[in-house]
C-alpha cells in the first residue's frame, strides 16, 4: 500500500515510466534467460554460434548506451523511449518468427539497440521530471524493476510449456503495448540544446574527472548485483541440491524490496549525506558474501528437507543483505548522476555511466566465474565469495575517498516530510 500511495504522489509521466519499467523487465526476463536454450536445443545451433548471437545482443546494448543518452538529450527522451520499445518489439518478434542466422543476428542487434536507447532515456526523463524527489522516484523505479525481474522468469517458464515462439510473441506483445501507451500518454518535454556538437558533448562528459571517478567506483555495485544471477543461485543449488532454490532467493529478495525500499530511502534521505549511504550500501553488499561462504563447508547432499533448509539459510541471509545494500545505495547513485553536469546533458551522463557499468559487469562476472572454477579445482570454495567481498569494500572505499575530496555533487537540501 505504501508503494502505491507514494506512486500516486508523482506526476502521470513518472507513474507511466514506473509501469513501463515493470513491463520492460517482465518482457526481457521472460525471454532472454531462455534464449540460449532455444538456440541450442530447438534450432540445433553450435555453442559458438549461440555465443555469437548472445554476444551481438549484449554488445549492441552495452556499446551504444552513449548513443542512446545523446539521442535523449538532442531529440527528447520521450521519442527515444518510444523508439526503443518499438525496436524491441520488432527484435523479439523476429526471435519468434525466424530461425536463420541472419534473422537471429538482426533480432539480436535490434533488441540490443532498443535497450541502449530507452535505458538512459528513461532515467534521464525520470531525473528531470522528479525534481527534488529523485531519490524516491528511483527507489520506486528499483521496486518496479525488481518485481518485473521476478515475474518475467516465472511467466517465461510457464509459456515455455507451450513453446518458445509463444514466449517470444508474448514478450514482443508486452513491448508493443508499452510503445502505444507511451505514445498516447507520455508528455513531451522541451529539449534544451547543449550548444555543442555531439562529439563536444562527449568530450565534456569524459573530461569530467569527478564523474568518471565516480562511475569507476561503482564497478563493485554492478558486479555484485549481477551475482544475484550467477554466484548466489549457484550457492543455493549447491547448498540444497535443488535447482529451484535459486527461485526462492529471488522471491525473498523481491518481497523484501517491495516491503522496505521506500522506507529505507525516505529514512536515510533525511539522515546524513548521500555519499555516506552509498558507501555504507556498497560495504553491506560486499559483506553480504560472508555468510554464503559456509556453503563450501557442506559435504555431500543434504539429509532431508530440514537439512536442506538449514543449509540454505546462509545463502538467503547473504541475498537479503545484498538486496538491502542495493536498496540503500542505488537510489542515491541515480540521484547523484545528473548533478555532475548540465541538465542538457543528463542523458549523456547516464549513457556513459551505463557504458562503464556494462563493461564492469562483464569483467566482474568473468573474474567471479574464474574464481568459481579455480575454487572448485583447488579446494578453495570461498574464493569467489572473497572476490565479491573485495569488490564491495573497494567500491565503498572509493566513494568515501571521493566524498572526502569534495568531488561529488552538492547534496540537495532535505525536503520536509509530509503527513
Short mmCIF file of C-alpha atoms in Angstrom, two decimals, residues 130-338:
data_model
loop_
_atom_site.label_atom_id
_atom_site.label_comp_id
_atom_site.label_asym_id
_atom_site.label_seq_id
_atom_site.Cartn_x
_atom_site.Cartn_y
_atom_site.Cartn_z
CA UNK A 130 11.16 14.17 -10.41
CA UNK A 131 12.96 17.37 -9.41
CA UNK A 132 13.95 17.27 -5.73
CA UNK A 133 12.28 13.87 -5.28
CA UNK A 134 14.77 11.97 -7.43
CA UNK A 135 15.72 9.56 -4.65
CA UNK A 136 12.12 8.49 -4.03
CA UNK A 137 11.45 8.22 -7.77
CA UNK A 138 14.46 5.97 -8.31
CA UNK A 139 13.53 3.94 -5.22
CA UNK A 140 10.14 3.24 -6.79
CA UNK A 141 11.88 2.55 -10.08
CA UNK A 142 14.00 -0.08 -8.31
CA UNK A 143 10.87 -1.68 -6.81
CA UNK A 144 9.13 -1.99 -10.18
CA UNK A 145 12.29 -3.20 -11.92
CA UNK A 146 12.93 -5.87 -9.29
CA UNK A 147 9.31 -7.04 -9.45
CA UNK A 148 9.50 -7.36 -13.23
CA UNK A 149 12.75 -9.33 -12.93
CA UNK A 150 10.89 -11.83 -10.73
CA UNK A 151 7.67 -12.04 -12.76
CA UNK A 152 9.48 -12.42 -16.09
CA UNK A 153 11.25 -15.76 -15.49
CA UNK A 154 8.16 -17.23 -13.81
CA UNK A 155 5.98 -16.25 -16.76
CA UNK A 156 8.65 -17.41 -19.20
CA UNK A 157 8.83 -20.83 -17.56
CA UNK A 158 5.06 -21.23 -17.86
CA UNK A 159 4.98 -20.11 -21.51
CA UNK A 160 7.80 -22.46 -22.45
CA UNK A 161 5.45 -25.31 -21.60
CA UNK A 162 3.75 -24.30 -24.85
CA UNK A 163 6.80 -23.37 -26.92
CA UNK A 164 9.48 -20.69 -27.28
CA UNK A 165 7.57 -18.91 -30.04
CA UNK A 166 4.68 -18.26 -27.66
CA UNK A 167 7.09 -16.85 -25.10
CA UNK A 168 8.79 -14.57 -27.65
CA UNK A 169 5.49 -13.31 -29.08
CA UNK A 170 4.26 -12.56 -25.57
CA UNK A 171 7.42 -10.56 -24.84
CA UNK A 172 7.03 -8.69 -28.13
CA UNK A 173 3.38 -8.03 -27.28
CA UNK A 174 4.33 -6.52 -23.91
CA UNK A 175 6.73 -4.10 -25.61
CA UNK A 176 4.13 -3.26 -28.26
CA UNK A 177 1.64 -2.29 -25.52
CA UNK A 178 4.31 -0.20 -23.80
CA UNK A 179 5.12 1.56 -27.08
CA UNK A 180 1.48 2.51 -27.66
CA UNK A 181 0.94 3.57 -24.04
CA UNK A 182 3.92 5.91 -24.10
CA UNK A 183 2.99 7.36 -27.48
CA UNK A 184 -0.50 8.16 -26.16
CA UNK A 185 0.23 9.25 -22.59
CA UNK A 186 3.88 10.24 -22.04
CA UNK A 187 4.19 14.04 -22.25
CA UNK A 188 6.92 15.58 -24.37
CA UNK A 189 9.49 17.73 -22.61
CA UNK A 190 11.05 20.80 -24.15
CA UNK A 191 14.51 19.93 -25.48
CA UNK A 192 17.22 22.36 -24.35
CA UNK A 193 20.20 22.50 -26.69
CA UNK A 194 23.62 21.93 -25.20
CA UNK A 195 25.08 24.42 -27.69
CA UNK A 196 27.77 21.98 -28.83
CA UNK A 197 28.22 19.11 -31.25
CA UNK A 198 27.66 15.51 -30.12
CA UNK A 199 31.41 14.87 -30.02
CA UNK A 200 31.95 18.03 -27.96
CA UNK A 201 29.26 16.87 -25.53
CA UNK A 202 31.01 13.52 -25.17
CA UNK A 203 34.34 15.26 -24.58
CA UNK A 204 32.75 17.42 -21.90
CA UNK A 205 31.36 14.40 -20.05
CA UNK A 206 34.52 12.31 -20.36
CA UNK A 207 36.60 15.29 -19.21
CA UNK A 208 34.54 15.47 -16.01
CA UNK A 209 37.07 13.66 -13.84
CA UNK A 210 34.82 13.55 -10.82
CA UNK A 211 32.08 11.82 -12.77
CA UNK A 212 34.45 9.34 -14.40
CA UNK A 213 35.99 8.53 -11.00
CA UNK A 214 32.52 8.02 -9.53
CA UNK A 215 31.48 5.75 -12.41
CA UNK A 216 34.63 3.66 -11.91
CA UNK A 217 33.96 3.49 -8.17
CA UNK A 218 30.56 1.99 -8.98
CA UNK A 219 32.18 -1.03 -10.66
CA UNK A 220 31.60 -3.01 -7.48
CA UNK A 221 27.88 -2.15 -7.40
CA UNK A 222 27.10 -3.72 -10.75
CA UNK A 223 29.49 -6.63 -10.34
CA UNK A 224 27.92 -7.60 -7.02
CA UNK A 225 24.36 -7.02 -8.19
CA UNK A 226 24.99 -9.38 -11.10
CA UNK A 227 25.77 -12.15 -8.62
CA UNK A 228 22.03 -12.40 -8.00
CA UNK A 229 22.04 -14.23 -11.33
CA UNK A 230 25.35 -16.10 -11.07
CA UNK A 231 27.02 -16.79 -7.74
CA UNK A 232 24.09 -16.73 -5.31
CA UNK A 233 21.85 -19.06 -7.37
CA UNK A 234 24.81 -21.41 -7.75
CA UNK A 235 25.38 -21.30 -3.99
CA UNK A 236 21.70 -22.01 -3.32
CA UNK A 237 21.74 -25.01 -5.63
CA UNK A 238 24.94 -26.37 -4.11
CA UNK A 239 23.64 -25.93 -0.58
CA UNK A 240 20.27 -27.60 -1.11
CA UNK A 241 20.84 -29.89 -4.09
CA UNK A 242 17.67 -28.39 -5.62
CA UNK A 243 17.65 -26.34 -8.83
CA UNK A 244 14.54 -24.45 -7.72
CA UNK A 245 16.38 -22.97 -4.72
CA UNK A 246 17.53 -20.07 -6.91
CA UNK A 247 13.91 -19.05 -7.35
CA UNK A 248 13.48 -18.82 -3.57
CA UNK A 249 16.41 -16.38 -3.45
CA UNK A 250 14.70 -14.11 -6.00
CA UNK A 251 11.32 -14.37 -4.29
CA UNK A 252 12.63 -13.49 -0.83
CA UNK A 253 14.67 -10.61 -2.24
CA UNK A 254 11.77 -9.19 -4.24
CA UNK A 255 9.37 -9.32 -1.29
CA UNK A 256 11.98 -7.59 0.86
CA UNK A 257 12.44 -4.92 -1.80
CA UNK A 258 8.69 -4.32 -2.04
CA UNK A 259 8.35 -4.03 1.73
CA UNK A 260 11.39 -1.91 2.55
CA UNK A 261 12.74 0.06 -0.42
CA UNK A 262 10.70 3.22 0.06
CA UNK A 263 11.01 3.15 3.84
CA UNK A 264 14.78 2.78 3.60
CA UNK A 265 15.23 5.58 1.06
CA UNK A 266 13.00 8.07 2.84
CA UNK A 267 14.55 7.37 6.24
CA UNK A 268 18.14 7.69 5.01
CA UNK A 269 17.47 10.75 2.84
CA UNK A 270 16.89 12.80 5.99
CA UNK A 271 19.96 11.46 7.80
CA UNK A 272 23.48 12.18 6.63
CA UNK A 273 25.00 12.67 3.21
CA UNK A 274 24.14 10.68 0.10
CA UNK A 275 27.79 9.64 -0.30
CA UNK A 276 27.82 8.23 3.21
CA UNK A 277 24.83 6.00 2.49
CA UNK A 278 26.20 4.93 -0.88
CA UNK A 279 29.44 3.84 0.84
CA UNK A 280 27.53 2.01 3.56
CA UNK A 281 25.31 0.31 0.99
CA UNK A 282 28.32 -0.83 -1.04
CA UNK A 283 30.10 -2.11 2.07
CA UNK A 284 26.98 -4.02 3.11
CA UNK A 285 26.74 -5.53 -0.36
CA UNK A 286 30.33 -6.72 0.00
CA UNK A 287 29.76 -8.11 3.48
CA UNK A 288 26.69 -9.97 2.23
CA UNK A 289 29.05 -12.51 0.63
CA UNK A 290 30.45 -13.60 4.00
CA UNK A 291 27.52 -15.80 5.20
CA UNK A 292 27.33 -17.87 1.97
CA UNK A 293 30.98 -18.90 2.42
CA UNK A 294 29.51 -21.60 4.68
CA UNK A 295 28.32 -23.40 1.53
CA UNK A 296 31.90 -24.60 0.99
CA UNK A 297 31.80 -26.46 4.33
CA UNK A 298 28.98 -28.76 3.27
CA UNK A 299 29.85 -32.30 2.23
CA UNK A 300 27.55 -34.36 0.05
CA UNK A 301 23.81 -33.97 -0.47
CA UNK A 302 21.55 -32.67 2.33
CA UNK A 303 19.94 -35.23 4.61
CA UNK A 304 16.28 -34.47 4.09
CA UNK A 305 14.20 -31.29 3.76
CA UNK A 306 15.12 -29.85 7.15
CA UNK A 307 18.84 -30.18 6.46
CA UNK A 308 18.41 -28.57 3.03
CA UNK A 309 16.52 -25.66 4.57
CA UNK A 310 19.23 -25.13 7.20
CA UNK A 311 21.93 -25.24 4.54
CA UNK A 312 20.06 -22.61 2.54
CA UNK A 313 19.94 -20.12 5.43
CA UNK A 314 23.46 -18.63 4.91
CA UNK A 315 22.72 -18.09 1.21
CA UNK A 316 19.35 -16.48 1.96
CA UNK A 317 20.98 -14.28 4.61
CA UNK A 318 23.58 -13.19 2.08
CA UNK A 319 20.91 -12.48 -0.55
CA UNK A 320 18.87 -10.39 1.90
CA UNK A 321 21.93 -8.34 2.88
CA UNK A 322 22.80 -7.86 -0.79
CA UNK A 323 19.28 -6.64 -1.59
CA UNK A 324 19.41 -4.32 1.41
CA UNK A 325 22.73 -2.89 0.26
CA UNK A 326 21.28 -2.25 -3.20
CA UNK A 327 18.23 -0.61 -1.63
CA UNK A 328 20.48 1.72 0.37
CA UNK A 329 22.90 2.69 -2.38
CA UNK A 330 21.19 2.56 -5.76
CA UNK A 331 18.55 5.35 -5.48
CA UNK A 332 21.19 7.79 -4.24
CA UNK A 333 23.60 6.76 -7.01
CA UNK A 334 20.92 7.53 -9.61
CA UNK A 335 20.12 10.80 -7.84
CA UNK A 336 23.75 11.95 -7.92
CA UNK A 337 24.47 11.30 -11.61
CA UNK A 338 22.56 14.31 -13.04
#
